[in-house]
Short mmCIF file of C-alpha atoms in Angstrom, two decimals:
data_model
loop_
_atom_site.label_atom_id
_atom_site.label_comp_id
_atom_site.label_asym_id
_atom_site.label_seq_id
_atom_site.Cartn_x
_atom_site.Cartn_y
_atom_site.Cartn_z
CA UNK A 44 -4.13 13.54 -24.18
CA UNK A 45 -3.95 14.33 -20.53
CA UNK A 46 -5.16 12.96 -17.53
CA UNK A 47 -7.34 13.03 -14.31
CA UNK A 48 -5.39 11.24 -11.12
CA UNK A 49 -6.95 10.69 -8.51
CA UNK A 50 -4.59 11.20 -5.52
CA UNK A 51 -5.70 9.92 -1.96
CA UNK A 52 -4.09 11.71 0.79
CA UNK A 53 -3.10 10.92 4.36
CA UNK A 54 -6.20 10.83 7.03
CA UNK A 55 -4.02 11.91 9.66
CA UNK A 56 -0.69 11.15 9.88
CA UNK A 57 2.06 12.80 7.45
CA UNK A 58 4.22 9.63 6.59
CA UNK A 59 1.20 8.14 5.29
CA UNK A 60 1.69 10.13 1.58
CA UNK A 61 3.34 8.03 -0.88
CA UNK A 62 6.65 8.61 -2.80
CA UNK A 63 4.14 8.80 -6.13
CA UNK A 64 1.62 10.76 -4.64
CA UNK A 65 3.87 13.48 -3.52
CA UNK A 66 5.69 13.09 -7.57
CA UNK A 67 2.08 13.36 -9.11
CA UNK A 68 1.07 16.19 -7.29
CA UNK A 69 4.55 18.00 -8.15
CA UNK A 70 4.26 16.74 -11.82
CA UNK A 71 0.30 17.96 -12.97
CA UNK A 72 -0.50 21.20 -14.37
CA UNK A 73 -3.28 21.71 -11.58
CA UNK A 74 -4.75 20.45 -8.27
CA UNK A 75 -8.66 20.33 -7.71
CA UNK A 76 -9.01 20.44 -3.73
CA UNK A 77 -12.06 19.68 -1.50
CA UNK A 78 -11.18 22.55 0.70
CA UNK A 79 -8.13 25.10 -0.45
CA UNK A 80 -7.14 25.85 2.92
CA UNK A 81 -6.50 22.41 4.17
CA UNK A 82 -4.81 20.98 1.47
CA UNK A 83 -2.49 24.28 1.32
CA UNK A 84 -0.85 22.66 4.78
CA UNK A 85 -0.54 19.30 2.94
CA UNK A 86 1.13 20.53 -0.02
CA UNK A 87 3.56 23.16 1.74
CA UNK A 88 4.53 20.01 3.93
CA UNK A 89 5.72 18.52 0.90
CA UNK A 90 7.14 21.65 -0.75
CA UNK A 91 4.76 21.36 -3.48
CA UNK A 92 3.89 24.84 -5.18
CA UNK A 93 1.08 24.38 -7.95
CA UNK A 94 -2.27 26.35 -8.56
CA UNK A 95 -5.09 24.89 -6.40
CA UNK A 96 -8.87 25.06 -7.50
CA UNK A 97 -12.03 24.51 -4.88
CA UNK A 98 -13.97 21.92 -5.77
CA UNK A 99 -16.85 19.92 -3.43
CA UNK A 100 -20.05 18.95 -2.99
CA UNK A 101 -21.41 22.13 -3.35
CA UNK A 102 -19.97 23.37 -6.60
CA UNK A 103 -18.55 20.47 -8.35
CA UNK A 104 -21.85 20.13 -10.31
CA UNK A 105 -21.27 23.67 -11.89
CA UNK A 106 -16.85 22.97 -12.14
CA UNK A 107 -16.94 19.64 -13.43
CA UNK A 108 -17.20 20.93 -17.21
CA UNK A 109 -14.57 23.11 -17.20
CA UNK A 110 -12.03 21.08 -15.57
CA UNK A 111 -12.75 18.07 -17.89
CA UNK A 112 -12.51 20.75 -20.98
CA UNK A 113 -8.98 22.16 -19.70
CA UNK A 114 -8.30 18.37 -19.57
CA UNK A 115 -8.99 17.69 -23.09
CA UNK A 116 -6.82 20.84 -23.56
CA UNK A 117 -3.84 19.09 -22.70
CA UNK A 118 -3.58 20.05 -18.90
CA UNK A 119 -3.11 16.89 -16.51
CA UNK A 120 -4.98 17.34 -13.41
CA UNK A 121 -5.37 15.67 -9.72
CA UNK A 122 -7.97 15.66 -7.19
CA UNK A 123 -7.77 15.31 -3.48
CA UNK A 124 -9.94 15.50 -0.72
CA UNK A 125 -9.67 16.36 2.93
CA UNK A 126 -8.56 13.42 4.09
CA UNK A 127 -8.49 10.00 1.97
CA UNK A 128 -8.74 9.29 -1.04
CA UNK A 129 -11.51 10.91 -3.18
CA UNK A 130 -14.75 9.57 -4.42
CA UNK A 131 -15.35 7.53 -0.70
CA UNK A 132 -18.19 9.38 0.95
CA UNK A 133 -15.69 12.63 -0.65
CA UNK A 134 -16.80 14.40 -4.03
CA UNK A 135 -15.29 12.57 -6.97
CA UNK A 136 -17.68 10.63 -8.45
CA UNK A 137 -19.26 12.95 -10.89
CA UNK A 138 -15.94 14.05 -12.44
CA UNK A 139 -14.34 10.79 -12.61
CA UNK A 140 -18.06 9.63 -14.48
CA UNK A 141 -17.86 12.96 -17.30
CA UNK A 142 -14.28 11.99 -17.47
CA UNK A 143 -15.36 8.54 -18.87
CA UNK A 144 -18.52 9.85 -20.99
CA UNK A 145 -15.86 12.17 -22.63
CA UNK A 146 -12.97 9.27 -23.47
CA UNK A 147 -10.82 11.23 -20.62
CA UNK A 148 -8.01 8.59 -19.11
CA UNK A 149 -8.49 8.55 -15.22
CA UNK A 150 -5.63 6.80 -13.17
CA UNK A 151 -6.24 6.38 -9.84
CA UNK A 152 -3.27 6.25 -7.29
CA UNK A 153 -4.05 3.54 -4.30
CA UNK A 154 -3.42 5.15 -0.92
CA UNK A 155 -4.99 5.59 2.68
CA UNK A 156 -8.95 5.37 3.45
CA UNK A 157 -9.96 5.42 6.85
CA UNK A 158 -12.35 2.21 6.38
CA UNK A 159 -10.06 -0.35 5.56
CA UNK A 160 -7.62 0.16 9.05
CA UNK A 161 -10.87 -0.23 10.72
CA UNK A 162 -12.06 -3.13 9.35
CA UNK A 163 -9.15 -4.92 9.30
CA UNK A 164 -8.51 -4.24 13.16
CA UNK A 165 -12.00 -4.80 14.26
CA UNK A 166 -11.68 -8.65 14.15
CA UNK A 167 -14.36 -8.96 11.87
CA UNK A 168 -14.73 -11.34 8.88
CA UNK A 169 -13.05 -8.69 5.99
CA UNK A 170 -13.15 -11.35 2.98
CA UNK A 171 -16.88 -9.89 2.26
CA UNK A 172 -18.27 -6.94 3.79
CA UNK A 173 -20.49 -3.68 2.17
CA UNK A 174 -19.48 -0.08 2.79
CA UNK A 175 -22.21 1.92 3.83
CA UNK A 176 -20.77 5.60 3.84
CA UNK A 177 -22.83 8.33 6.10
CA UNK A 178 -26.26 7.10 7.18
CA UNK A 179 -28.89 9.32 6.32
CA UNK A 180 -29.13 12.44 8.29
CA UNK A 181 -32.85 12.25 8.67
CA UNK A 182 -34.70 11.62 5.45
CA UNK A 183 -34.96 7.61 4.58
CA UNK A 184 -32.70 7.20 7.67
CA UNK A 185 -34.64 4.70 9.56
CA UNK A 186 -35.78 2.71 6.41
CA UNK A 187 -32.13 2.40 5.12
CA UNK A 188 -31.52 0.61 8.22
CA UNK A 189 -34.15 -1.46 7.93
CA UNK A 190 -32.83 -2.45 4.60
CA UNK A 191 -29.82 -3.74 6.49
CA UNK A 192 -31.56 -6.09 9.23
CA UNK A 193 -31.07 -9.08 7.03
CA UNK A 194 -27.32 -8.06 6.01
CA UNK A 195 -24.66 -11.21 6.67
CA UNK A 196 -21.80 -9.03 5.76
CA UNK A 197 -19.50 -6.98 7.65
CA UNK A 198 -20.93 -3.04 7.28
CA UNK A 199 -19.05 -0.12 7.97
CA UNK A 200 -20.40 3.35 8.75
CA UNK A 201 -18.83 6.60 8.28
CA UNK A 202 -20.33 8.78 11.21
CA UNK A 203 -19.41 12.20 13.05
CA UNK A 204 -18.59 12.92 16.64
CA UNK A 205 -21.87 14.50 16.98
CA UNK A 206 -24.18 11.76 16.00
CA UNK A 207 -22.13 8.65 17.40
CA UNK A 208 -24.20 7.44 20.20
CA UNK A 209 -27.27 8.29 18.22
CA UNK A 210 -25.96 6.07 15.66
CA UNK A 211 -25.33 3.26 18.17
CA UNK A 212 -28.47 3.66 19.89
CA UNK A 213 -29.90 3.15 16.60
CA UNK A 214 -28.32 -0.14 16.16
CA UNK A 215 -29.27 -1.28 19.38
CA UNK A 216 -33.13 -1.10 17.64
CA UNK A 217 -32.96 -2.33 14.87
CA UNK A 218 -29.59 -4.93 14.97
CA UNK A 219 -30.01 -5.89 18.47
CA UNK A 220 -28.43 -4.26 21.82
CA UNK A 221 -26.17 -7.46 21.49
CA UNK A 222 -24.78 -7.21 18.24
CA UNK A 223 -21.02 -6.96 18.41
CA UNK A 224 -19.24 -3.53 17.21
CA UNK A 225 -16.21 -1.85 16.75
CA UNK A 226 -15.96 1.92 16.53
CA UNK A 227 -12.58 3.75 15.89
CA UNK A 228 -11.92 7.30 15.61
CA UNK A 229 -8.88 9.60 15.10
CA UNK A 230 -7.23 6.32 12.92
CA UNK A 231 -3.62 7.24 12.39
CA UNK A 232 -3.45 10.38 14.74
CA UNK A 233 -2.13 10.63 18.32
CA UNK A 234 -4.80 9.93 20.24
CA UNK A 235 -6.19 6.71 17.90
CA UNK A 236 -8.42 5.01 19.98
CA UNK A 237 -10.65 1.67 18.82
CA UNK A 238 -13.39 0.56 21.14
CA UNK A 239 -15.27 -3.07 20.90
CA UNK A 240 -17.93 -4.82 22.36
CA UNK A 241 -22.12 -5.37 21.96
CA UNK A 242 -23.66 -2.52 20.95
CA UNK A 243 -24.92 -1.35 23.86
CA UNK A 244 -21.72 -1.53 25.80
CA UNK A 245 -20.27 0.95 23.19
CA UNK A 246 -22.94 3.19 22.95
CA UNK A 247 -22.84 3.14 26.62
CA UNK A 248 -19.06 4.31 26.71
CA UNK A 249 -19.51 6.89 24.48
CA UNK A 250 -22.58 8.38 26.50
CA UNK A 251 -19.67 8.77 29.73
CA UNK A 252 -16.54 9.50 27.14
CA UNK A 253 -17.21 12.58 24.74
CA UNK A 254 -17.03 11.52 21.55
CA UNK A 255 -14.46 13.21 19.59
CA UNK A 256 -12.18 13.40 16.39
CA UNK A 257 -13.83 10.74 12.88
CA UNK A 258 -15.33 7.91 13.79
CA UNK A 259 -15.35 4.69 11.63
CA UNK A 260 -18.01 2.29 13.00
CA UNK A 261 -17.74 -1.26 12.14
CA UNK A 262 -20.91 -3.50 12.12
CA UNK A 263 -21.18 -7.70 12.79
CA UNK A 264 -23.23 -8.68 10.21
CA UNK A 265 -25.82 -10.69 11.48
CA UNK A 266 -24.87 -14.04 12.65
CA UNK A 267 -26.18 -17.23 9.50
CA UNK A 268 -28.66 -19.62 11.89
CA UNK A 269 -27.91 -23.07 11.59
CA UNK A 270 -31.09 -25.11 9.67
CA UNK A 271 -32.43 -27.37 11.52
CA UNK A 272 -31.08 -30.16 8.52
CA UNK A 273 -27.95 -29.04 10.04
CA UNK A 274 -28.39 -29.20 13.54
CA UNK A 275 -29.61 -32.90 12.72
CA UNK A 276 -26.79 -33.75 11.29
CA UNK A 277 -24.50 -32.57 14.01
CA UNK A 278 -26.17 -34.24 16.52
CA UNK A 279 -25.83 -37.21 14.40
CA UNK A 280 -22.40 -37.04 14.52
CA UNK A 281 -21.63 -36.52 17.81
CA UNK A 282 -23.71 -39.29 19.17
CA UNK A 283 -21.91 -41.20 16.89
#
């Protein structure tokens, strides 16, 4: 039987496509694309000529059957997004989850994602953090942060020029003005930038810089108070 792969493609810069990536795409019978026009620049770039299909949030719901039947048919298949690889805060899920329901073998290619680089170069504990995608638009927005007050982890945001210092202003309520940050946008492009520092301080660069290009926010989780068992003890210890 064929396959689904799921193919994650470069967030910004060209070299980031992988010598398997660029073989699988050349190799499958057909490529399901988030937007048609976009990935037609990707796939000319690497002189790769194969019949594209549309498929995002707003119609995978009604494509999803079909592509999983031509599947079964004998027709391998690969989906990419955008940007990244699909399935993170990208449409994915839903045909990766018929794929499995039907006994459909899904391989999925590693590859670029615009959280990790921002994690990892945020100076922020990365050995256990949670991935929190877009916030809310407006709906539930206010109590999913509130849900996150108590969070330890690392969290990382996915968030749009537009609604940046919104986003940070946010924080400043309900994580504290203090509360450290890192916010990168444009990872991998020209003009890469990565700002830390409290909350506020970021928000408040953002307010006199324009935001522009994809931001990845990074959140300090919030700092583990020492019992007081504990304080006792260390006081213990260093009188002694």
């Amino acid at each position: 039987m064929a396959k689904l792969y799921i193919v994650p493609t470069p967030i910004g810069n060209m070299e980031d496509m992988t010598y398997r990536a660029v073989r699988i795409l050349s190799e499958v019978d057909f490529i399901l694309a988030e937007d048609t026009r976009t990935s037609s620049v990707l796939l000319r770039h690497y002189g790769i000529d194969k019949k594209l299909y549309s498929h995002h949030k707003f119609n995978e719901h009604a494509t999803v059957e079909m592509v999983v039947t031509n599947i079964e048919a004998g027709r391998n298949a690969a989906l990419i997004s955008d940007a990244g690889t699909p399935g993170i805060s990208d449409p994915g899920f839903l045909l990766v989850r018929k794929c499995v329901e039907r006994g459909v073998e899904v391989e999925s290619l590693p590859g670029a994602t615009a959280f990790v680089p921002a994690l990892l170069q945020s100076g922020f504990p990365c050995d256990k953090f949670c991935f929190e995608g877009f916030l809310p638009q407006k709906k539930g927005r206010n109590k999913h942060l509130q849900s996150l007050v108590e969070e330890s982890r690392t969290m990382i945001f996915y968030e749009s020029p537009y609604r940046v210092v919104k986003t940070l202003t946010q924080f400043a309520e309900f994580f504290g003005a203090e509360r450290e940050v890192s916010v990168s946008r444009e990872l991998t492009k020209k003009f890469e930038q990565t700002v830390r520092g409290t909350v506020a301080e970021v928000a408040e660069y953002f307010k006199n810089n324009e935001p522009k290009g994809e931001f990845v926010i990074v959140l300090a989780g919030r700092p583990k108070e020492k019992s007081k068992e504990c304080e006792y003890e260390c006081e213990t210890e260093s009188v002694q």
